[in-house]
Amino acid sequence: MDSAPSSLPPSFARISDRGIELDPRDPGFFQDPYPTYAALHAIGPFVHWRELGNPAVVGHGLVSALLRDRRFGRILPAGEDGRPSYEAIPAHLRNFYAIERHSLLDLEPPTHTRIRGLVLKAFVSRSIERLAPRIAALAEALIDGFADTGEVELVEAFATPLPVTVIAELIGIGAEDAALLLDWSHRMVAMYQFGRTEAVEREADRAAAEFRAFIREAIAAKRRRSGDDLLSALIAAETERGSLDEDEMISTVVLLMNAGHEATVHQIGNGVKAVLEAGLYDPGRLFADERVAARTVEEMLRFDTPLHLFRRVALEDVTLAEGLALRRGEDVALLLAAANRDPAVHAAPNRFDPAREGPAPLSFGAGLHFCVGAPLARLELRIALAALFRRLPGLRLAAPPRFRDSWHFRGLERLDLRFTT
């Protein structure tokens, strides 16, 4: 049965043809943003969101097109090399933006093209599928830690340590440093939340300085003694466009570490919640067959993706056929999660349906900035969830799940479960 929300706006949102007034940090919204998205879909493919200060695009077709449209970028480049300037940043954020300045997320061609090519070459040299046995072993070991208890808080016991360990080992960083990496990552990612404070900014800057120093030491160690890891591959990688300098390498590793675990942590929690709340008779059967498991993972990504907001900036004056007009330098907010539930492309979009057919979810973006870690994330989800549902019969919710106050990067505070021992 489709649990489709009404197209009427929730009480905490004021929606009209002229736009939407809504604080993204209203608990009624970040606990369940989908009724609001349904109301926005009833208006059209985009609407002006006052609190965000720019148009918000919800239509699947328009979001997909804007992700691929080269008249839009992540930043407005300061010069021909495709880098941002960041000249006007406050002093208390100089360490944070020293990393961001070389990050793939904040670059455009030609610098983005060069760095992305080197990163992809390093990923290919590692062959993500080779990680499958290690991911499976980690999942089994984590489950061993609570399989006899009959209950577990999944976010801390399983969803967090698995992807953190995988990405750390892939990069070439010891898993014993996972706690440090998690702390730095959480403090840095908080910079992207709506309504951040100066205290959040200062914490992010301190984390960036510490993370940067840590990676610099790791690079020095790998230069002395390389290994079969991504960091060693980045040091060795060369193309016709040249190699990475050390600042670029540091920013790349920080991005891979932060993005390489945060989204997967949240998707494990969001996905397990979705499966259990859907009331499927035997969730384990969804992952017993690899093809069915792959389709179930895609539906998890569509149904409740962690990444809800991805900003683009107009690189020139643009007027689209849908009526959206932007001047050079103006931002547009692409609401990926809303696009994934567009009723124009998905029948009963608010129903979790592993057998669903239709366009691929936009959860990893598209175009120039498509997530380089998407294959790894999909592999981790398929293997980890197969082990979880196979090992824990009768898995069920033990308490109502609650989401964090972090709408842009949606994830559960905790997921308390019970199961049969």
CSV table of C-alpha atoms in Angstrom, one decimal:
chain,number,residue,atom,x,y,z
A,1,MET,CA,0.0,0.0,0.0
A,2,ASP,CA,1.3,3.5,-0.9
A,3,SER,CA,1.8,5.7,2.1
A,4,ALA,CA,1.7,8.8,-0.2
A,5,PRO,CA,1.5,12.0,1.7
A,6,SER,CA,-1.1,14.6,0.9
A,7,SER,CA,-0.1,17.3,-1.6
A,8,LEU,CA,-1.4,19.8,1.0
A,9,PRO,CA,1.6,21.6,2.7
A,10,PRO,CA,2.4,20.6,6.3
A,11,SER,CA,1.5,23.0,9.0
A,12,PHE,CA,5.1,24.2,9.6
A,13,ALA,CA,5.5,25.1,5.9
A,14,ARG,CA,3.9,28.0,4.0
A,15,ILE,CA,3.8,27.1,0.3
A,16,SER,CA,2.3,29.0,-2.6
A,17,ASP,CA,2.9,29.6,-6.3
A,18,ARG,CA,5.4,32.3,-5.3
A,19,GLY,CA,7.5,30.0,-3.2
A,20,ILE,CA,8.0,28.2,0.1
A,21,GLU,CA,8.8,29.6,3.6
A,22,LEU,CA,10.2,26.8,5.8
A,23,ASP,CA,13.0,26.5,8.3
A,24,PRO,CA,14.9,23.2,7.4
A,25,ARG,CA,15.7,22.8,11.0
A,26,ASP,CA,12.1,22.5,12.0
A,27,PRO,CA,11.8,19.0,13.6
A,28,GLY,CA,8.6,18.4,11.7
A,29,PHE,CA,10.5,18.8,8.5
A,30,PHE,CA,13.8,17.1,9.1
A,31,GLN,CA,12.1,14.1,10.7
A,32,ASP,CA,10.0,13.6,7.6
A,33,PRO,CA,10.6,16.0,4.7
A,34,TYR,CA,8.6,13.9,2.2
A,35,PRO,CA,5.1,15.4,2.7
A,36,THR,CA,6.7,18.8,2.0
A,37,TYR,CA,8.3,17.4,-1.2
A,38,ALA,CA,4.9,16.1,-2.3
A,39,ALA,CA,3.4,19.5,-1.8
A,40,LEU,CA,6.2,21.1,-3.9
A,41,HIS,CA,5.7,18.5,-6.7
A,42,ALA,CA,2.1,19.6,-6.9
A,43,ILE,CA,3.3,23.2,-7.7
A,44,GLY,CA,5.9,22.4,-10.4
A,45,PRO,CA,9.4,21.4,-11.0
A,46,PHE,CA,10.9,24.3,-9.0
A,47,VAL,CA,9.9,26.8,-6.4
A,48,HIS,CA,11.7,29.7,-4.6
A,49,TRP,CA,12.7,28.7,-1.1
A,50,ARG,CA,13.0,31.9,1.0
A,51,GLU,CA,15.2,30.5,3.8
A,52,LEU,CA,17.7,28.9,1.3
A,53,GLY,CA,17.7,32.2,-0.7
A,54,ASN,CA,17.4,30.6,-4.1
A,55,PRO,CA,15.2,28.4,-6.3
A,56,ALA,CA,14.8,24.8,-5.2
A,57,VAL,CA,14.3,22.2,-7.9
A,58,VAL,CA,12.3,19.1,-7.1
A,59,GLY,CA,11.3,17.7,-10.6
A,60,HIS,CA,13.3,14.6,-11.6
A,61,GLY,CA,13.8,15.7,-15.2
A,62,LEU,CA,15.0,19.2,-14.3
A,63,VAL,CA,17.3,18.0,-11.5
A,64,SER,CA,18.8,15.4,-13.8
A,65,ALA,CA,19.3,18.0,-16.6
A,66,LEU,CA,20.9,20.6,-14.3
A,67,LEU,CA,23.4,18.0,-12.9
A,68,ARG,CA,24.6,17.5,-16.5
A,69,ASP,CA,24.2,21.0,-17.8
A,70,ARG,CA,27.7,22.5,-18.3
A,71,ARG,CA,26.3,26.0,-18.0
A,72,PHE,CA,26.2,25.2,-14.3
A,73,GLY,CA,29.0,24.3,-11.9
A,74,ARG,CA,29.7,23.7,-8.3
A,75,ILE,CA,31.5,27.1,-8.0
A,76,LEU,CA,32.1,30.2,-10.1
A,77,PRO,CA,35.8,29.8,-11.0
A,78,ALA,CA,38.1,32.7,-10.3
A,79,GLY,CA,40.2,32.0,-13.3
A,80,GLU,CA,40.8,29.7,-16.3
A,81,ASP,CA,42.1,26.9,-14.1
A,82,GLY,CA,38.7,26.2,-12.7
A,83,ARG,CA,39.6,26.9,-9.1
A,84,PRO,CA,37.6,29.1,-6.6
A,85,SER,CA,39.3,32.1,-5.2
A,86,TYR,CA,38.2,32.0,-1.5
A,87,GLU,CA,39.9,35.4,-1.0
A,88,ALA,CA,37.2,36.8,1.2
A,89,ILE,CA,37.0,33.9,3.7
A,90,PRO,CA,37.2,34.8,7.4
A,91,ALA,CA,40.4,34.1,9.2
A,92,HIS,CA,38.8,31.5,11.4
A,93,LEU,CA,38.1,29.3,8.4
A,94,ARG,CA,41.5,29.5,6.6
A,95,ASN,CA,42.4,25.8,7.4
A,96,PHE,CA,39.0,24.5,6.3
A,97,TYR,CA,39.2,26.4,2.9
A,98,ALA,CA,42.8,25.4,2.4
A,99,ILE,CA,41.4,21.9,2.0
A,100,GLU,CA,38.3,22.9,0.1
A,101,ARG,CA,40.3,24.9,-2.4
A,102,HIS,CA,41.7,21.7,-3.9
A,103,SER,CA,38.7,19.5,-3.3
A,104,LEU,CA,37.0,17.9,-6.3
A,105,LEU,CA,33.7,19.1,-5.0
A,106,ASP,CA,34.8,22.7,-5.4
A,107,LEU,CA,36.6,22.5,-8.7
A,108,GLU,CA,35.7,22.9,-12.3
A,109,PRO,CA,37.6,21.9,-15.5
A,110,PRO,CA,40.5,21.8,-16.3
A,111,THR,CA,41.7,21.2,-12.8
A,112,HIS,CA,38.7,19.1,-11.9
A,113,THR,CA,39.3,16.9,-15.0
A,114,ARG,CA,43.0,16.4,-14.2
A,115,ILE,CA,42.4,15.4,-10.5
A,116,ARG,CA,39.3,13.3,-11.2
A,117,GLY,CA,41.2,11.4,-13.8
A,118,LEU,CA,44.0,10.6,-11.4
A,119,VAL,CA,41.6,9.5,-8.7
A,120,LEU,CA,39.6,7.3,-11.0
A,121,LYS,CA,42.9,5.7,-12.2
A,122,ALA,CA,43.8,5.0,-8.6
A,123,PHE,CA,40.4,3.5,-7.9
A,124,VAL,CA,40.6,1.3,-11.0
A,125,SER,CA,44.1,0.1,-10.0
A,126,ARG,CA,42.6,-1.1,-6.8
A,127,SER,CA,39.5,-2.9,-8.4
A,128,ILE,CA,36.7,-2.2,-6.0
A,129,GLU,CA,35.3,-5.8,-6.4
A,130,ARG,CA,38.5,-7.1,-4.8
A,131,LEU,CA,37.2,-5.6,-1.6
A,132,ALA,CA,34.2,-7.9,-1.4
A,133,PRO,CA,35.8,-10.6,0.8
A,134,ARG,CA,37.1,-8.0,3.2
A,135,ILE,CA,33.7,-6.2,3.4
A,136,ALA,CA,32.0,-9.5,4.1
A,137,ALA,CA,34.5,-10.4,6.8
A,138,LEU,CA,34.1,-7.1,8.5
A,139,ALA,CA,30.3,-7.4,8.4
A,140,GLU,CA,30.4,-10.9,9.9
A,141,ALA,CA,32.9,-9.8,12.7
A,142,LEU,CA,30.7,-6.8,13.7
A,143,ILE,CA,27.6,-9.0,13.8
A,144,ASP,CA,29.4,-11.5,15.9
A,145,GLY,CA,29.8,-8.8,18.5
A,146,PHE,CA,26.0,-8.6,19.1
A,147,ALA,CA,24.4,-11.7,17.5
A,148,ASP,CA,23.8,-13.4,20.9
A,149,THR,CA,22.2,-10.4,22.6
A,150,GLY,CA,18.9,-10.2,20.8
A,151,GLU,CA,19.1,-6.5,20.4
A,152,VAL,CA,21.4,-3.8,18.9
A,153,GLU,CA,21.7,-0.1,18.3
A,154,LEU,CA,22.7,-0.5,14.7
A,155,VAL,CA,24.1,2.9,13.9
A,156,GLU,CA,27.0,2.7,16.4
A,157,ALA,CA,27.5,-1.1,16.4
A,158,PHE,CA,27.3,-1.7,12.6
A,159,ALA,CA,26.5,1.1,10.3
A,160,THR,CA,29.3,3.3,11.4
A,161,PRO,CA,32.3,1.1,11.9
A,162,LEU,CA,31.9,-0.9,8.7
A,163,PRO,CA,32.3,1.8,6.1
A,164,VAL,CA,34.8,3.8,8.2
A,165,THR,CA,37.1,0.7,8.3
A,166,VAL,CA,36.6,-0.1,4.6
A,167,ILE,CA,37.5,3.4,3.4
A,168,ALA,CA,40.4,3.8,5.9
A,169,GLU,CA,41.9,0.5,4.7
A,170,LEU,CA,41.3,1.4,1.1
A,171,ILE,CA,43.1,4.7,1.4
A,172,GLY,CA,45.9,3.1,3.4
A,173,ILE,CA,45.2,4.5,6.9
A,174,GLY,CA,45.1,2.2,9.9
A,175,ALA,CA,41.7,1.3,11.3
A,176,GLU,CA,43.1,2.0,14.8
A,177,ASP,CA,42.8,5.7,13.8
A,178,ALA,CA,39.0,5.4,13.0
A,179,ALA,CA,37.9,7.4,16.1
A,180,LEU,CA,40.1,10.3,15.0
A,181,LEU,CA,38.9,10.2,11.4
A,182,LEU,CA,35.3,10.1,12.5
A,183,ASP,CA,35.6,13.1,14.8
A,184,TRP,CA,37.4,15.2,12.1
A,185,SER,CA,34.8,14.1,9.5
A,186,HIS,CA,31.8,14.9,11.7
A,187,ARG,CA,33.1,18.4,12.6
A,188,MET,CA,34.0,19.2,9.0
A,189,VAL,CA,30.7,17.9,7.4
A,190,ALA,CA,28.8,20.1,9.9
A,191,MET,CA,29.9,23.1,7.8
A,192,TYR,CA,27.3,22.1,5.2
A,193,GLN,CA,24.3,22.2,7.5
A,194,PHE,CA,21.7,25.0,7.3
A,195,GLY,CA,22.1,27.8,9.8
A,196,ARG,CA,25.6,26.9,11.0
A,197,THR,CA,27.1,29.0,13.8
A,198,GLU,CA,30.5,30.5,14.2
A,199,ALA,CA,31.2,27.8,16.8
A,200,VAL,CA,30.5,25.1,14.2
A,201,GLU,CA,32.8,26.9,11.8
A,202,ARG,CA,35.7,27.1,14.3
A,203,GLU,CA,35.3,23.4,15.2
A,204,ALA,CA,35.4,22.6,11.5
A,205,ASP,CA,38.5,24.7,11.0
A,206,ARG,CA,40.3,23.0,13.9
A,207,ALA,CA,39.3,19.6,12.5
A,208,ALA,CA,40.6,20.5,9.1
A,209,ALA,CA,44.0,21.6,10.5
A,210,GLU,CA,44.3,18.4,12.4
A,211,PHE,CA,43.1,16.2,9.5
A,212,ARG,CA,45.5,17.9,7.1
A,213,ALA,CA,48.5,17.4,9.4
A,214,PHE,CA,47.6,13.7,9.8
A,215,ILE,CA,47.3,13.1,6.1
A,216,ARG,CA,50.6,14.9,5.4
A,217,GLU,CA,52.3,12.5,7.8
A,218,ALA,CA,50.6,9.6,6.1
A,219,ILE,CA,51.8,10.7,2.7
A,220,ALA,CA,55.4,11.1,4.0
A,221,ALA,CA,55.2,7.5,5.3
A,222,LYS,CA,53.9,6.2,2.0
A,223,ARG,CA,56.6,8.0,0.1
A,224,ARG,CA,59.1,6.1,2.2
A,225,ARG,CA,57.3,2.8,1.9
A,226,SER,CA,54.4,2.4,-0.5
A,227,GLY,CA,51.7,-0.2,-0.2
A,228,ASP,CA,48.8,-1.7,-2.0
A,229,ASP,CA,46.4,1.1,-1.2
A,230,LEU,CA,44.8,4.2,-2.7
A,231,LEU,CA,47.2,6.7,-1.2
A,232,SER,CA,50.2,4.9,-2.7
A,233,ALA,CA,48.4,4.7,-6.0
A,234,LEU,CA,47.7,8.5,-5.9
A,235,ILE,CA,51.4,9.2,-5.2
A,236,ALA,CA,52.4,7.0,-8.1
A,237,ALA,CA,49.6,7.9,-10.6
A,238,GLU,CA,50.6,10.0,-13.6
A,239,THR,CA,48.7,10.9,-16.7
A,240,GLU,CA,49.3,13.2,-19.6
A,241,ARG,CA,47.8,16.0,-17.5
A,242,GLY,CA,50.4,15.6,-14.7
A,243,SER,CA,50.4,14.3,-11.2
A,244,LEU,CA,48.9,15.5,-8.0
A,245,ASP,CA,50.7,18.0,-5.8
A,246,GLU,CA,50.7,17.4,-2.1
A,247,ASP,CA,47.9,19.9,-1.3
A,248,GLU,CA,45.7,18.3,-4.0
A,249,MET,CA,46.5,14.9,-2.6
A,250,ILE,CA,45.6,15.9,1.0
A,251,SER,CA,42.3,17.5,-0.2
A,252,THR,CA,41.4,14.4,-2.2
A,253,VAL,CA,42.1,12.0,0.6
A,254,VAL,CA,40.0,14.1,3.1
A,255,LEU,CA,37.1,14.2,0.6
A,256,LEU,CA,37.3,10.5,0.0
A,257,MET,CA,37.4,9.8,3.7
A,258,ASN,CA,34.5,12.1,4.6
A,259,ALA,CA,32.3,11.3,1.6
A,260,GLY,CA,33.4,7.6,1.6
A,261,HIS,CA,31.8,6.8,4.9
A,262,GLU,CA,29.3,9.4,5.9
A,263,ALA,CA,26.7,8.6,3.2
A,264,THR,CA,27.1,4.8,3.5
A,265,VAL,CA,26.6,5.0,7.3
A,266,HIS,CA,23.4,6.9,6.8
A,267,GLN,CA,22.2,4.7,3.9
A,268,ILE,CA,22.6,1.5,5.9
A,269,GLY,CA,20.4,3.0,8.7
A,270,ASN,CA,17.9,4.6,6.3
A,271,GLY,CA,17.7,1.4,4.2
A,272,VAL,CA,17.2,-1.0,7.1
A,273,LYS,CA,14.5,1.2,8.5
A,274,ALA,CA,12.8,1.3,5.1
A,275,VAL,CA,12.8,-2.5,4.7
A,276,LEU,CA,11.5,-3.1,8.2
A,277,GLU,CA,8.8,-0.5,8.0
A,278,ALA,CA,7.7,-1.8,4.6
A,279,GLY,CA,6.6,-5.0,6.3
A,280,LEU,CA,8.1,-7.4,3.8
A,281,TYR,CA,7.6,-11.0,4.9
A,282,ASP,CA,11.2,-12.1,4.7
A,283,PRO,CA,13.8,-9.3,4.2
A,284,GLY,CA,16.6,-11.8,4.1
A,285,ARG,CA,15.3,-13.1,0.7
A,286,LEU,CA,15.8,-9.7,-0.8
A,287,PHE,CA,19.6,-10.2,-0.4
A,288,ALA,CA,19.9,-13.9,-1.0
A,289,ASP,CA,20.1,-13.4,-4.8
A,290,GLU,CA,22.6,-10.8,-6.0
A,291,ARG,CA,20.3,-9.4,-8.7
A,292,VAL,CA,17.5,-8.9,-6.3
A,293,ALA,CA,19.9,-7.5,-3.7
A,294,ALA,CA,21.2,-5.0,-6.3
A,295,ARG,CA,17.6,-3.8,-7.1
A,296,THR,CA,16.8,-3.5,-3.4
A,297,VAL,CA,19.9,-1.4,-2.8
A,298,GLU,CA,18.8,0.9,-5.7
A,299,GLU,CA,15.3,1.2,-4.2
A,300,MET,CA,16.9,2.1,-0.8
A,301,LEU,CA,18.9,4.8,-2.5
A,302,ARG,CA,15.8,6.2,-4.2
A,303,PHE,CA,13.4,5.9,-1.3
A,304,ASP,CA,15.5,7.6,1.5
A,305,THR,CA,18.9,8.9,0.3
A,306,PRO,CA,21.1,10.6,2.7
A,307,LEU,CA,22.1,13.5,0.4
A,308,HIS,CA,19.1,15.8,0.0
A,309,LEU,CA,20.6,19.0,-1.2
A,310,PHE,CA,23.2,19.6,-4.0
A,311,ARG,CA,23.9,23.2,-5.0
A,312,ARG,CA,24.8,24.4,-8.5
A,313,VAL,CA,25.8,27.9,-9.6
A,314,ALA,CA,25.0,29.4,-13.0
A,315,LEU,CA,28.3,30.0,-15.0
A,316,GLU,CA,26.4,32.3,-17.4
A,317,ASP,CA,23.0,33.9,-17.7
A,318,VAL,CA,20.5,31.0,-18.2
A,319,THR,CA,16.8,30.8,-19.0
A,320,LEU,CA,15.4,27.2,-19.1
A,321,ALA,CA,12.3,26.0,-20.9
A,322,GLU,CA,10.6,25.3,-17.6
A,323,GLY,CA,10.7,29.0,-16.8
A,324,LEU,CA,13.7,29.0,-14.4
A,325,ALA,CA,15.9,32.1,-15.1
A,326,LEU,CA,19.3,32.6,-13.4
A,327,ARG,CA,21.9,35.2,-13.8
A,328,ARG,CA,25.6,34.3,-13.8
A,329,GLY,CA,26.8,33.6,-10.2
A,330,GLU,CA,23.3,32.8,-8.8
A,331,ASP,CA,22.7,29.5,-7.0
A,332,VAL,CA,20.1,26.8,-7.5
A,333,ALA,CA,19.3,24.1,-4.9
A,334,LEU,CA,18.8,20.6,-6.4
A,335,LEU,CA,16.7,18.5,-4.0
A,336,LEU,CA,17.9,15.0,-5.0
A,337,ALA,CA,15.6,13.2,-2.5
A,338,ALA,CA,12.5,15.1,-3.8
A,339,ALA,CA,13.5,14.2,-7.4
A,340,ASN,CA,13.8,10.5,-6.4
A,341,ARG,CA,10.1,10.6,-5.4
A,342,ASP,CA,8.8,12.6,-8.3
A,343,PRO,CA,5.3,11.1,-9.1
A,344,ALA,CA,5.9,12.1,-12.8
A,345,VAL,CA,8.5,9.3,-13.1
A,346,HIS,CA,7.7,6.9,-10.3
A,347,ALA,CA,4.3,5.4,-9.7
A,348,ALA,CA,3.4,5.4,-6.0
A,349,PRO,CA,6.7,7.1,-5.2
A,350,ASN,CA,6.3,6.9,-1.4
A,351,ARG,CA,6.0,3.1,-1.4
A,352,PHE,CA,9.2,1.1,-0.9
A,353,ASP,CA,9.2,-1.4,-3.7
A,354,PRO,CA,12.4,-3.5,-4.5
A,355,ALA,CA,10.7,-4.6,-7.8
A,356,ARG,CA,10.3,-1.1,-9.0
A,357,GLU,CA,11.4,-0.2,-12.5
A,358,GLY,CA,12.3,3.3,-13.8
A,359,PRO,CA,15.1,5.8,-13.9
A,360,ALA,CA,18.1,5.3,-11.7
A,361,PRO,CA,18.1,7.3,-8.4
A,362,LEU,CA,19.9,10.6,-8.5
A,363,SER,CA,21.4,9.9,-5.1
A,364,PHE,CA,25.0,10.0,-6.3
A,365,GLY,CA,24.5,13.0,-8.6
A,366,ALA,CA,25.2,12.9,-12.3
A,367,GLY,CA,27.4,14.4,-14.9
A,368,LEU,CA,30.8,15.9,-14.2
A,369,HIS,CA,30.5,15.6,-10.4
A,370,PHE,CA,29.0,12.1,-10.2
A,371,CYS,CA,30.3,10.4,-7.1
A,372,VAL,CA,33.5,8.5,-7.7
A,373,GLY,CA,32.7,6.2,-4.7
A,374,ALA,CA,29.3,5.1,-6.0
A,375,PRO,CA,30.5,1.5,-6.9
A,376,LEU,CA,32.1,1.1,-3.5
A,377,ALA,CA,29.0,2.3,-1.7
A,378,ARG,CA,26.7,0.0,-3.6
A,379,LEU,CA,29.1,-3.0,-3.0
A,380,GLU,CA,29.2,-2.2,0.8
A,381,LEU,CA,25.4,-1.9,1.0
A,382,ARG,CA,24.7,-5.2,-0.8
A,383,ILE,CA,27.2,-7.2,1.2
A,384,ALA,CA,26.7,-5.7,4.6
A,385,LEU,CA,22.9,-5.9,4.4
A,386,ALA,CA,22.9,-9.4,3.1
A,387,ALA,CA,24.9,-10.5,6.1
A,388,LEU,CA,22.7,-8.5,8.5
A,389,PHE,CA,19.4,-9.9,7.4
A,390,ARG,CA,20.8,-13.5,7.1
A,391,ARG,CA,22.4,-13.5,10.5
A,392,LEU,CA,19.5,-11.8,12.4
A,393,PRO,CA,16.2,-13.6,11.9
A,394,GLY,CA,13.1,-11.8,13.0
A,395,LEU,CA,14.8,-8.4,12.8
A,396,ARG,CA,12.4,-5.7,13.9
A,397,LEU,CA,12.3,-2.1,15.2
A,398,ALA,CA,12.6,-1.8,19.0
A,399,ALA,CA,11.8,1.9,19.1
A,400,PRO,CA,10.6,4.6,16.7
A,401,PRO,CA,13.6,5.8,14.7
A,402,ARG,CA,14.6,9.4,15.1
A,403,PHE,CA,16.6,11.4,12.5
A,404,ARG,CA,19.4,13.9,13.3
A,405,ASP,CA,19.0,17.6,12.9
A,406,SER,CA,20.8,17.5,9.6
A,407,TRP,CA,18.4,17.7,6.8
A,408,HIS,CA,21.0,18.2,4.1
A,409,PHE,CA,22.7,14.9,5.0
A,410,ARG,CA,19.8,12.8,6.4
A,411,GLY,CA,20.6,10.1,8.8
A,412,LEU,CA,19.4,8.4,12.0
A,413,GLU,CA,20.5,9.4,15.5
A,414,ARG,CA,20.1,5.7,16.4
A,415,LEU,CA,18.3,2.6,15.2
A,416,ASP,CA,17.3,0.3,18.0
A,417,LEU,CA,16.5,-3.3,16.8
A,418,ARG,CA,15.5,-6.6,18.2
A,419,PHE,CA,15.9,-10.0,16.7
A,420,THR,CA,15.6,-13.8,17.5
A,421,THR,CA,18.7,-15.5,19.0
